[in-house]
Short mmCIF file of C-alpha atoms in Angstrom, two decimals:
data_model
loop_
_atom_site.label_atom_id
_atom_site.label_comp_id
_atom_site.label_asym_id
_atom_site.label_seq_id
_atom_site.Cartn_x
_atom_site.Cartn_y
_atom_site.Cartn_z
CA MET T 1 -40.97 -50.67 -4.59
CA VAL T 2 -44.22 -48.76 -4.34
CA TYR T 3 -47.55 -50.11 -3.09
CA ARG T 4 -50.24 -49.46 -5.72
CA GLY T 5 -53.36 -50.49 -3.89
CA LYS T 6 -55.49 -53.66 -4.26
CA PRO T 7 -55.66 -54.79 -7.92
CA SER T 8 -58.60 -56.38 -9.58
CA PRO T 9 -58.56 -60.24 -9.52
CA ALA T 10 -60.76 -60.56 -12.65
CA CYS T 11 -59.61 -61.96 -15.90
CA GLU T 12 -58.60 -59.57 -18.73
CA PRO T 13 -61.86 -59.82 -20.83
CA CYS T 14 -64.01 -59.09 -17.76
CA ARG T 15 -61.73 -56.21 -16.70
CA THR T 16 -61.83 -54.76 -20.19
CA ARG T 17 -65.68 -54.95 -20.36
CA ARG T 18 -66.11 -54.03 -16.66
CA LEU T 19 -68.03 -57.26 -15.99
CA LYS T 20 -68.24 -59.03 -12.68
CA CYS T 21 -65.93 -62.07 -12.80
CA ASP T 22 -66.54 -65.11 -10.66
CA GLN T 23 -62.92 -66.30 -11.17
CA ARG T 24 -63.85 -69.89 -11.82
CA ARG T 25 -61.16 -72.13 -13.35
CA PRO T 26 -60.24 -72.93 -15.90
CA SER T 27 -62.69 -70.30 -17.30
CA CYS T 28 -64.96 -67.88 -15.60
CA SER T 29 -68.75 -68.01 -16.13
CA GLN T 30 -68.77 -64.82 -18.25
CA CYS T 31 -66.30 -66.21 -20.77
CA VAL T 32 -68.04 -69.62 -20.97
CA ARG T 33 -71.44 -67.93 -21.64
CA ALA T 34 -69.88 -65.72 -24.33
CA HIS T 35 -68.01 -68.66 -25.89
CA ARG T 36 -64.64 -66.83 -25.71
CA GLU T 37 -61.28 -67.88 -24.42
CA CYS T 38 -60.58 -66.92 -20.82
CA SER T 39 -57.11 -65.45 -20.33
CA GLY T 40 -56.72 -66.64 -16.71
CA TYR T 41 -55.93 -64.57 -13.65
CA ARG T 42 -52.99 -62.45 -12.53
CA ASP T 43 -50.71 -62.88 -9.42
CA ILE T 44 -52.39 -60.42 -7.00
CA ALA T 45 -49.38 -60.33 -4.58
CA THR T 46 -47.05 -59.33 -7.40
CA LEU T 47 -49.32 -56.57 -8.67
CA SER T 48 -49.72 -54.95 -5.26
CA PHE T 49 -46.16 -53.62 -5.42
CA HIS T 50 -44.41 -51.96 -8.36
CA ASP T 51 -40.71 -51.64 -8.97
CA GLN T 52 -40.08 -48.08 -10.02
CA SER T 53 -36.26 -48.27 -10.18
CA GLU T 54 -36.08 -47.67 -13.91
CA GLU T 55 -38.46 -44.70 -13.55
CA VAL T 56 -36.42 -43.16 -10.78
CA ILE T 57 -33.19 -43.56 -12.76
CA GLY T 58 -34.75 -41.91 -15.69
CA LYS T 59 -36.02 -39.01 -13.66
CA ALA T 60 -32.64 -38.50 -12.04
CA ARG T 61 -31.05 -38.38 -15.47
CA ARG T 62 -33.51 -35.78 -16.66
CA GLN T 63 -32.86 -33.69 -13.49
CA GLN T 64 -29.10 -34.04 -14.06
CA ASN T 65 -29.42 -32.71 -17.56
CA SER T 66 -31.50 -29.77 -16.36
CA THR T 67 -29.02 -29.12 -13.52
CA LYS T 68 -26.14 -28.95 -16.01
CA VAL T 69 -27.72 -25.80 -17.39
CA SER T 70 -27.87 -24.11 -13.96
CA THR T 71 -24.36 -25.35 -12.93
CA LYS T 72 -22.80 -24.64 -16.31
CA ALA T 73 -21.07 -21.64 -14.83
CA LEU T 74 -19.45 -23.85 -12.15
CA SER T 75 -18.52 -26.85 -14.27
CA CYS T 76 -17.43 -25.14 -17.42
CA SER T 77 -16.23 -21.71 -16.39
CA LYS T 78 -12.63 -20.72 -16.95
CA ARG T 79 -10.52 -21.18 -13.82
CA PRO T 80 -6.80 -21.65 -13.04
CA SER T 81 -5.47 -25.15 -13.13
CA PRO T 82 -3.76 -26.71 -10.05
CA SER T 83 -0.38 -26.02 -11.67
CA SER T 84 -1.15 -22.35 -12.40
CA ALA T 85 0.38 -19.36 -10.80
CA ASN T 86 -1.74 -19.68 -7.73
CA GLY T 87 0.72 -22.26 -6.39
CA TYR T 88 -1.78 -24.17 -4.30
CA ARG T 89 -4.89 -26.19 -4.68
CA GLN T 90 -7.97 -24.10 -5.20
CA ALA T 91 -10.41 -23.62 -2.39
CA ALA T 92 -13.44 -24.06 -4.59
CA PRO T 93 -15.86 -26.86 -3.63
CA THR T 94 -15.94 -30.04 -5.61
CA ILE T 95 -18.80 -30.00 -8.03
CA PHE T 96 -20.50 -33.43 -8.03
CA SER T 97 -22.10 -33.67 -11.44
CA SER T 98 -23.77 -36.90 -10.47
CA LEU T 99 -25.65 -35.28 -7.53
CA THR T 100 -28.32 -32.61 -7.87
CA PHE T 101 -27.12 -29.97 -5.38
CA SER T 102 -28.63 -26.52 -6.26
CA VAL T 103 -26.12 -23.76 -6.92
CA ASN T 104 -27.48 -21.97 -3.86
CA ASP T 105 -26.82 -25.09 -1.71
CA GLN T 106 -23.21 -25.17 -2.96
CA ALA T 107 -22.86 -21.47 -2.34
CA SER T 108 -24.06 -21.71 1.24
CA GLY T 109 -21.84 -24.80 1.81
CA PHE T 110 -18.86 -22.78 0.60
CA ILE T 111 -19.45 -20.10 3.27
CA PHE T 112 -19.89 -22.58 6.10
CA SER T 113 -16.82 -24.59 5.12
CA HIS T 114 -14.48 -21.61 4.49
CA TYR T 115 -15.60 -18.95 6.97
CA VAL T 116 -16.85 -20.91 10.06
CA ARG T 117 -14.67 -22.85 12.45
CA ASN T 118 -14.24 -26.56 11.69
CA ALA T 119 -12.16 -29.53 12.70
CA LYS T 120 -8.96 -28.07 11.31
CA HIS T 121 -9.61 -24.38 12.02
CA THR T 122 -10.83 -23.83 15.56
CA ARG T 123 -11.74 -20.16 14.92
CA GLY T 124 -13.26 -18.60 11.80
CA HIS T 125 -14.53 -15.25 10.60
CA LEU T 126 -18.24 -16.05 10.96
CA ASP T 127 -18.27 -18.30 14.00
CA PHE T 128 -21.61 -16.77 15.14
CA LEU T 129 -23.44 -18.41 12.27
CA PRO T 130 -23.95 -21.91 13.77
CA THR T 131 -25.22 -20.53 17.10
CA LEU T 132 -27.41 -18.06 15.29
CA PHE T 133 -29.00 -20.82 13.07
CA ARG T 134 -29.78 -22.87 16.14
CA GLN T 135 -31.54 -20.03 17.83
CA ASP T 136 -32.97 -17.79 15.17
CA THR T 137 -32.50 -17.03 11.52
CA SER T 138 -34.19 -14.74 9.06
CA PRO T 139 -34.73 -14.44 5.31
CA ALA T 140 -32.13 -11.68 5.31
CA VAL T 141 -29.43 -13.90 6.79
CA ARG T 142 -30.22 -16.75 4.35
CA ALA T 143 -30.11 -14.49 1.44
CA CYS T 144 -26.89 -12.93 2.67
CA ILE T 145 -25.22 -16.34 2.91
CA SER T 146 -26.33 -17.24 -0.55
CA ALA T 147 -25.05 -13.93 -1.91
CA LEU T 148 -21.68 -14.38 -0.30
CA GLY T 149 -21.30 -17.92 -1.48
CA LEU T 150 -22.36 -17.14 -5.03
CA ALA T 151 -20.01 -14.10 -5.13
CA SER T 152 -17.06 -16.20 -3.91
CA LEU T 153 -17.66 -18.89 -6.46
CA ALA T 154 -18.20 -16.32 -9.19
CA ASN T 155 -14.83 -14.83 -8.40
CA ILE T 156 -13.06 -18.12 -8.28
CA HIS T 157 -14.67 -19.47 -11.50
CA MET T 158 -14.74 -16.02 -13.17
CA SER T 159 -18.42 -16.54 -13.94
CA PRO T 160 -20.68 -13.64 -14.87
CA GLU T 161 -23.70 -15.89 -14.47
CA LEU T 162 -22.93 -16.64 -10.87
CA MET T 163 -22.15 -12.98 -10.08
CA SER T 164 -25.54 -12.04 -11.54
CA ALA T 165 -27.14 -14.56 -9.27
CA ALA T 166 -25.11 -13.20 -6.33
CA ARG T 167 -26.41 -9.70 -6.98
CA HIS T 168 -29.93 -10.95 -7.13
CA GLU T 169 -29.54 -12.57 -3.74
CA TYR T 170 -27.82 -9.44 -2.40
CA SER T 171 -30.78 -7.32 -3.49
CA ALA T 172 -33.10 -9.75 -1.74
CA ALA T 173 -30.91 -9.52 1.37
CA LEU T 174 -30.98 -5.72 1.31
CA SER T 175 -34.76 -5.69 1.02
CA ALA T 176 -35.29 -8.16 3.87
CA THR T 177 -32.78 -6.27 6.08
CA SER T 178 -34.51 -2.96 5.39
CA LYS T 179 -37.85 -4.48 6.32
CA ALA T 180 -36.43 -5.82 9.62
CA LEU T 181 -34.94 -2.49 10.45
CA ARG T 182 -38.35 -0.79 10.19
CA ASP T 183 -39.56 -2.95 13.17
CA ARG T 184 -37.85 -1.93 16.36
CA GLU T 185 -38.04 -5.42 17.83
CA CYS T 186 -36.64 -7.07 14.73
CA ALA T 187 -33.92 -4.40 14.49
CA ARG T 188 -32.65 -5.48 17.99
CA SER T 189 -32.43 -9.13 16.97
CA ASP T 190 -29.17 -11.06 16.46
CA SER T 191 -30.31 -11.90 12.91
CA THR T 192 -30.56 -8.29 11.79
CA LEU T 193 -27.10 -7.36 13.15
CA ALA T 194 -25.68 -10.54 11.56
CA ALA T 195 -27.30 -9.59 8.24
CA VAL T 196 -25.58 -6.17 8.38
CA GLU T 197 -22.22 -7.78 9.07
CA LEU T 198 -22.71 -10.23 6.16
CA LEU T 199 -23.74 -7.35 3.82
CA SER T 200 -20.47 -5.64 4.71
CA LEU T 201 -18.55 -8.78 3.89
CA TYR T 202 -20.24 -8.95 0.54
CA GLU T 203 -18.75 -5.51 -0.33
CA ILE T 204 -15.27 -6.96 0.45
CA LEU T 205 -15.82 -9.96 -1.80
CA THR T 206 -17.14 -7.92 -4.70
CA CYS T 207 -14.90 -4.81 -4.35
CA GLU T 208 -13.56 -3.62 -7.75
CA GLY T 209 -11.23 -0.70 -7.94
CA VAL T 210 -11.35 2.37 -5.70
CA PRO T 211 -12.83 3.32 -3.32
CA LEU T 212 -11.73 0.21 -1.47
CA ILE T 213 -13.91 0.32 1.60
CA GLY T 214 -16.53 3.05 1.01
CA ARG T 215 -19.46 0.70 0.69
CA TRP T 216 -18.11 -1.50 3.48
CA LEU T 217 -18.04 1.56 5.77
CA ASN T 218 -21.69 2.30 5.02
CA HIS T 219 -22.71 -1.06 6.41
CA ILE T 220 -20.41 -0.74 9.42
CA GLU T 221 -22.01 2.61 10.26
CA GLY T 222 -25.33 0.86 10.18
CA GLY T 223 -23.86 -1.69 12.60
CA VAL T 224 -22.81 1.08 14.96
CA LYS T 225 -26.49 2.24 15.30
CA LEU T 226 -27.77 -1.28 15.83
CA ILE T 227 -25.13 -2.11 18.57
CA GLU T 228 -26.05 1.09 20.37
CA LEU T 229 -29.78 0.25 20.05
CA ARG T 230 -29.26 -3.31 21.42
CA GLY T 231 -27.50 -2.13 24.52
CA PHE T 232 -25.97 -4.24 27.25
CA ASP T 233 -28.31 -7.22 26.71
CA GLN T 234 -26.56 -8.20 23.60
CA VAL T 235 -23.40 -9.45 25.23
CA GLN T 236 -25.15 -11.70 27.69
CA HIS T 237 -25.63 -14.59 25.30
CA GLN T 238 -23.16 -16.35 22.96
CA ALA T 239 -24.29 -15.26 19.52
CA GLY T 240 -24.66 -11.69 20.59
CA LEU T 241 -21.27 -11.67 22.31
CA GLU T 242 -19.53 -13.14 19.23
CA LEU T 243 -21.28 -10.61 16.93
CA PHE T 244 -20.35 -7.68 19.14
CA THR T 245 -16.72 -8.78 19.47
CA GLN T 246 -16.34 -9.01 15.76
CA ILE T 247 -18.16 -5.81 14.69
CA ARG T 248 -16.67 -3.59 17.41
CA THR T 249 -13.14 -4.11 15.99
CA GLN T 250 -14.40 -3.25 12.49
CA ILE T 251 -16.03 -0.12 13.93
CA ALA T 252 -12.75 0.95 15.55
CA LEU T 253 -10.75 0.30 12.33
CA GLY T 254 -13.40 2.19 10.32
CA ASN T 255 -13.09 5.19 12.67
CA LEU T 256 -9.27 4.99 12.32
CA TYR T 257 -9.68 5.11 8.56
CA LYS T 258 -12.10 8.09 8.81
CA LYS T 259 -9.96 9.81 11.46
CA GLN T 260 -12.93 9.92 13.79
CA ARG T 261 -13.17 9.22 17.52
CA THR T 262 -14.83 6.03 18.71
CA PRO T 263 -17.87 6.74 20.93
CA SER T 264 -17.32 6.17 24.66
CA TRP T 265 -20.37 4.01 24.93
CA LEU T 266 -18.67 1.38 22.84
CA LEU T 267 -15.93 1.12 25.39
CA ASP T 268 -18.56 0.76 28.16
CA LEU T 269 -20.05 -2.11 26.20
CA SER T 270 -16.69 -3.72 25.89
CA LYS T 271 -16.25 -3.58 29.72
CA GLU T 272 -19.58 -5.28 30.04
CA ALA T 273 -18.60 -7.96 27.45
CA LEU T 274 -15.46 -8.70 29.46
CA LYS T 275 -17.68 -9.91 32.37
CA HIS T 276 -19.23 -12.56 30.18
CA ARG T 277 -16.08 -14.00 28.53
CA GLY T 278 -15.74 -17.00 30.79
CA GLU T 279 -12.42 -18.88 30.43
CA THR T 280 -12.05 -18.49 26.70
CA GLY T 281 -9.03 -16.27 26.90
CA ASP T 282 -10.67 -13.74 24.73
CA GLN T 283 -10.00 -11.08 27.34
CA VAL T 284 -6.85 -10.49 25.29
CA LEU T 285 -9.07 -8.94 22.58
CA ASP T 286 -10.78 -6.59 25.09
CA TYR T 287 -7.49 -5.19 26.30
CA PHE T 288 -6.23 -4.72 22.74
CA PHE T 289 -9.47 -3.08 21.67
CA ARG T 290 -9.02 -0.31 24.22
CA ILE T 291 -5.51 0.47 22.83
CA LEU T 292 -6.89 0.41 19.34
CA VAL T 293 -9.44 2.98 20.21
CA GLU T 294 -6.79 5.20 21.77
CA VAL T 295 -4.64 5.04 18.63
CA GLY T 296 -7.74 6.04 16.59
CA ASP T 297 -8.31 8.92 18.92
CA LEU T 298 -4.72 10.05 18.51
CA VAL T 299 -5.12 10.00 14.67
CA ALA T 300 -8.34 11.97 15.11
CA THR T 301 -6.54 14.54 17.25
CA ILE T 302 -3.90 14.93 14.51
CA ASN T 303 -6.60 15.43 11.92
CA GLU T 304 -8.32 18.05 14.10
CA SER T 305 -5.24 20.12 14.98
CA ALA T 306 -2.52 18.94 12.56
CA PHE T 307 0.73 18.98 14.50
CA ALA T 308 0.08 22.01 16.62
CA HIS T 309 1.66 20.24 19.57
CA PRO T 310 4.18 17.79 18.12
CA ALA T 311 5.98 17.08 21.37
CA ARG T 312 2.65 16.11 23.03
CA ILE T 313 1.66 13.91 20.07
CA LEU T 314 5.06 12.23 20.00
CA LYS T 315 4.86 11.43 23.72
CA ARG T 316 1.36 9.97 23.36
CA ALA T 317 2.45 7.86 20.37
CA LEU T 318 5.47 6.49 22.21
CA ASN T 319 3.34 5.70 25.31
CA LEU T 320 0.79 3.84 23.14
CA ASP T 321 3.60 1.94 21.46
CA ALA T 322 4.85 0.89 24.89
CA GLU T 323 1.42 -0.25 25.91
CA LEU T 324 1.26 -2.45 22.83
CA ILE T 325 4.62 -3.94 23.69
CA THR T 326 3.39 -4.69 27.21
CA TRP T 327 0.23 -6.36 25.73
CA ALA T 328 2.46 -8.58 23.57
CA MET T 329 4.79 -9.53 26.42
CA SER T 330 2.06 -10.35 28.91
CA ILE T 331 -0.19 -12.14 26.48
CA ASP T 332 -2.03 -15.41 27.52
CA PRO T 333 0.15 -18.46 26.63
CA ARG T 334 -2.82 -19.73 24.62
CA TRP T 335 -2.31 -16.76 22.28
CA LYS T 336 1.36 -17.38 21.48
CA TYR T 337 2.67 -18.69 18.27
CA ALA T 338 5.58 -20.87 17.07
CA VAL T 339 8.37 -19.80 14.66
CA VAL T 340 9.49 -22.39 12.12
CA LYS T 341 12.91 -21.90 10.54
CA VAL T 342 13.41 -22.94 6.90
CA LYS T 343 16.44 -23.13 4.69
CA LYS T 344 15.77 -21.74 1.24
CA PRO T 345 17.43 -23.68 -1.61
CA ASP T 346 18.95 -21.84 -4.55
CA ASP T 347 16.33 -23.26 -6.82
CA GLU T 348 13.24 -22.32 -4.89
CA ASN T 349 10.12 -24.40 -5.32
CA ASP T 350 6.74 -22.92 -5.21
CA THR T 351 6.08 -23.78 -1.58
CA VAL T 352 9.23 -21.91 -0.47
CA ARG T 353 8.26 -18.87 -2.54
CA HIS T 354 5.29 -18.49 -0.12
CA ILE T 355 7.82 -17.87 2.70
CA TYR T 356 9.12 -14.33 2.60
CA SER T 357 12.21 -14.73 4.79
CA ASP T 358 13.93 -17.69 6.48
CA HIS T 359 11.03 -18.51 8.80
CA TYR T 360 7.26 -18.55 9.12
CA HIS T 361 4.74 -18.60 12.03
CA ILE T 362 2.29 -21.27 13.14
CA TYR T 363 -0.66 -19.95 15.08
CA PRO T 364 -3.21 -21.86 17.31
CA ASN T 365 -5.99 -20.45 15.15
CA SER T 366 -6.84 -17.63 12.86
CA THR T 367 -8.19 -15.38 15.57
CA VAL T 368 -4.77 -15.47 17.36
CA SER T 369 -3.11 -14.56 14.05
CA MET T 370 -5.57 -11.72 13.50
CA ALA T 371 -4.79 -10.27 16.94
CA TRP T 372 -1.03 -10.34 16.34
CA ASN T 373 -1.30 -8.85 12.87
CA HIS T 374 -3.54 -6.10 14.14
CA TYR T 375 -1.00 -5.44 16.82
CA ARG T 376 1.71 -5.19 14.14
CA PHE T 377 -0.04 -2.94 11.76
CA ILE T 378 -1.19 -0.60 14.51
CA ARG T 379 2.33 -0.27 15.67
CA ILE T 380 3.37 0.43 12.02
CA ILE T 381 0.86 3.30 12.03
CA LEU T 382 2.25 4.62 15.33
CA HIS T 383 5.77 4.44 13.99
CA GLY T 384 4.60 6.26 10.81
CA ILE T 385 3.64 9.09 13.13
CA ILE T 386 6.75 8.81 15.23
CA GLY T 387 9.06 8.68 12.28
CA TYR T 388 7.32 11.57 10.62
CA LEU T 389 7.65 13.71 13.73
CA PHE T 390 11.30 12.89 14.15
CA ALA T 391 11.91 13.69 10.49
CA THR T 392 10.06 16.96 10.22
CA HIS T 393 9.77 18.55 13.67
CA PHE T 394 12.82 17.60 15.68
CA GLN T 395 15.69 17.52 13.20
CA GLU T 396 16.96 20.99 14.10
CA SER T 397 16.26 20.78 17.79
CA GLU T 398 18.99 20.59 20.38
CA GLY T 399 20.37 17.03 20.33
CA GLY T 400 19.14 16.48 16.77
CA GLY T 401 21.57 13.62 16.30
CA SER T 402 19.71 11.50 18.83
CA TYR T 403 16.43 12.25 17.00
CA GLN T 404 17.97 11.03 13.73
CA GLN T 405 18.98 7.85 15.47
CA SER T 406 15.49 7.50 16.95
CA GLU T 407 14.00 7.94 13.47
CA ARG T 408 16.24 5.16 12.12
CA GLN T 409 15.23 2.86 15.00
CA SER T 410 11.58 3.63 14.33
CA THR T 411 12.05 2.70 10.67
CA ALA T 412 13.81 -0.52 11.67
CA ILE T 413 10.94 -1.44 14.00
CA SER T 414 8.46 -0.81 11.21
CA GLN T 415 10.40 -3.08 8.85
CA GLN T 416 10.54 -5.87 11.46
CA LEU T 417 6.77 -5.63 12.04
CA ALA T 418 6.09 -5.81 8.37
CA GLU T 419 8.30 -8.86 8.09
CA ASP T 420 6.36 -10.46 10.94
CA ILE T 421 3.15 -9.93 9.07
CA CYS T 422 4.71 -11.56 6.07
CA ALA T 423 5.72 -14.48 8.22
CA SER T 424 2.10 -15.15 9.10
CA VAL T 425 1.05 -15.59 5.42
CA PRO T 426 2.18 -19.21 4.96
CA TYR T 427 0.00 -20.30 7.86
CA HIS T 428 -3.07 -18.73 6.21
CA LEU T 429 -2.20 -20.31 2.84
CA GLY T 430 -2.40 -23.75 4.47
CA LEU T 431 1.31 -24.35 4.95
CA THR T 432 2.18 -27.18 7.28
CA SER T 433 5.49 -28.50 8.47
CA SER T 434 6.38 -32.20 7.92
CA SER T 435 9.51 -34.39 7.80
CA ASP T 436 9.70 -33.79 4.09
CA GLY T 437 9.61 -29.96 4.59
CA PRO T 438 6.81 -27.40 4.34
CA THR T 439 3.83 -28.29 2.17
CA LEU T 440 0.88 -26.20 1.08
CA GLY T 441 -2.74 -27.02 1.75
CA ILE T 442 -5.90 -25.22 1.13
CA PRO T 443 -6.26 -21.55 2.31
CA PHE T 444 -8.92 -20.83 4.84
CA ALA T 445 -10.98 -17.80 3.79
CA GLY T 446 -11.97 -17.06 7.33
CA GLY T 447 -8.32 -16.41 8.09
CA VAL T 448 -7.00 -14.67 4.95
CA ILE T 449 -9.82 -12.07 4.93
CA ARG T 450 -8.35 -10.76 8.21
CA LEU T 451 -4.88 -10.84 6.67
CA MET T 452 -5.41 -8.45 3.74
CA TRP T 453 -5.25 -5.02 5.43
CA PRO T 454 -2.19 -5.88 7.63
CA LEU T 455 -0.40 -7.01 4.48
CA PHE T 456 -1.52 -3.85 2.55
CA ILE T 457 -0.33 -1.55 5.38
CA ALA T 458 2.95 -3.48 5.69
CA SER T 459 3.70 -2.98 2.02
CA ASP T 460 3.95 0.74 2.60
CA CYS T 461 5.58 0.88 5.99
CA ARG T 462 8.62 3.16 6.42
CA GLY T 463 11.53 1.52 4.68
CA ALA T 464 9.60 -1.31 3.05
CA SER T 465 11.69 -2.72 0.17
CA LEU T 466 10.55 -3.19 -3.41
CA LYS T 467 11.04 -6.88 -2.91
CA MET T 468 8.56 -6.95 -0.04
CA ARG T 469 6.05 -4.89 -1.90
CA GLU T 470 6.14 -7.20 -4.87
CA TRP T 471 5.93 -10.29 -2.65
CA ILE T 472 2.91 -8.87 -0.86
CA ALA T 473 1.23 -8.01 -4.14
CA GLN T 474 1.73 -11.56 -5.24
CA CYS T 475 0.26 -12.92 -2.06
CA LEU T 476 -2.79 -10.69 -2.20
CA HIS T 477 -3.41 -11.86 -5.73
CA LYS T 478 -3.21 -15.48 -4.64
CA ILE T 479 -5.56 -14.84 -1.75
CA GLY T 480 -8.06 -13.09 -3.98
CA ARG T 481 -8.12 -15.67 -6.74
CA GLY T 482 -7.86 -18.65 -4.40
CA VAL T 483 -10.86 -17.95 -2.16
CA GLY T 484 -12.76 -15.39 -4.25
CA ILE T 485 -12.10 -12.10 -2.44
CA ASN T 486 -11.96 -9.27 -4.98
CA MET T 487 -10.64 -6.67 -2.53
CA ALA T 488 -7.40 -8.61 -2.23
CA VAL T 489 -7.01 -8.67 -6.06
CA THR T 490 -7.69 -4.92 -6.15
CA MET T 491 -5.08 -4.29 -3.48
CA SER T 492 -2.59 -6.36 -5.48
CA GLN T 493 -3.29 -4.28 -8.60
CA ILE T 494 -2.91 -1.03 -6.71
CA LEU T 495 0.49 -2.13 -5.45
CA ARG T 496 1.70 -3.35 -8.79
CA ALA T 497 0.70 -0.07 -10.37
CA ASP T 498 3.10 1.58 -7.85
CA MET T 499 0.13 3.37 -6.35
CA HIS T 500 -1.46 3.36 -2.93
CA ILE T 501 -4.51 4.70 -1.22
CA ASN T 502 -3.43 6.95 1.54
CA TRP T 503 -5.83 5.24 4.01
CA LEU T 504 -5.52 7.91 6.67
CA GLU T 505 -6.90 10.46 4.24
CA GLU T 506 -10.54 11.23 4.75
CA GLU T 507 -11.26 10.94 0.99
CA GLU T 508 -10.76 7.34 0.19
CA THR T 509 -10.38 7.93 -3.56
CA ASN T 510 -7.10 9.81 -2.97
CA VAL T 511 -4.81 7.57 -4.95
CA VAL T 512 -1.14 8.75 -4.95
CA ARG T 513 2.06 7.68 -6.58
CA ARG T 514 4.56 5.95 -4.38
CA PRO T 515 7.27 8.60 -4.47
CA TYR T 516 4.84 10.90 -2.62
CA LEU T 517 4.51 8.19 0.01
CA VAL T 518 8.22 7.67 0.36
CA ARG T 519 8.52 11.29 1.36
CA ASN T 520 5.62 11.23 3.68
CA GLU T 521 3.73 7.99 4.15
CA TYR T 522 0.71 9.00 6.17
CA PHE T 523 0.18 12.73 6.05
CA PRO T 524 -0.25 15.28 3.19
CA PRO T 525 2.49 17.85 2.76
CA ASP T 526 2.19 21.10 4.66
CA THR T 527 0.33 23.81 2.74
#
């Protein structure tokens, strides 16, 4: 009901002729004088309010029809059915055709529901966003979130229209971020660093073909400069600490990929961050980060001097492996996981096919799973170095038999680590254990995005079987299609083409055939 003001109490003839009506009954004086019939008077109370229900319904229907045009890509695009090869319910948001959510609102909602912690997932990939939005946000961050959500939905629904909209938002985000970087004060803000992190994530979502992480690295290098500019102050508040913790790991992994040393000031910042952790238990990540940096420095040393001192390199690799084992054995109880045994029937259902072996892991949250999988694939890298040295530099030395045995043990360790990475997959695909057996739920993008590289590295560890490689390729495809991450789909295609990017090579586009890798997983042949 809408109040329409005070209506005129005059009769209709007087209102029409704009005459003053004395409202006498049964006829007013004007009508008596003019010898015409007086129509009487209206109910003033009824006329003061107007029922607009029908008008509102009509307007909503018109808006719904116009919204169908903008959401056509969402409601009509081709996408896999629930019974398709994906094997689990899709993670795409429900499209409410009767409500008028804009596409950008749905895109932003997708990011917050799939990448930020929630009631079911206590840790996510973008957990800094809620804190950031409460304190400070920027046009760059808002545009980044829209771009990420639109790109995810475009990949899930295979929609060129949505991808075009995502690119538009990405361009707006780049422009806003560039503007912020030109102002020293804005460049030091949490929002600007968050925008750089979100831009790097966009490159992962939209990656197509090789190079896999070239554009991602460009944004991470920008993050390095911002973190150095922000100094120690950034770790003294929650949003800054969360941002720093996330981006520093990506910096270390990027340096490992490029075979470059991590700057010492980043380790100093990590020591400062440790003082502000509180009782979260995240000190586990600080200790692991130091080992990760040392492994990267070892790879950089190999790049600088090849294997000029193989015994020294072997000793260092073995010591780092021992440190990682110590880290795992002394880990905070809050960071431990459960192992669930399963019995695979002869006629495997789709749920069981998501379990590689006869067991799978259940983790407290996705961050714990990330830490363990990083531990595993870093050890796989170390054992790639160790196995290579045993196979090429110590075979003919005195006591060569023991070296051959050590090489076999190193290969067995790599295989076990790869299987442990595979055992973490069901948790990320939403697998839960019940009295009726394991059942699949909805994958959490904030977890699976941290799973892709460990899986990719596991597929090419020393001694990895063809069965494991095919299973990993299948999982990567499911991840990519399920939550809209193109890099996972690209990884799957590379593995199924029996090719692999030698990720320790400086040139990322160095795609090689697998027989080359079987001979020498991580290093080019001697020339």
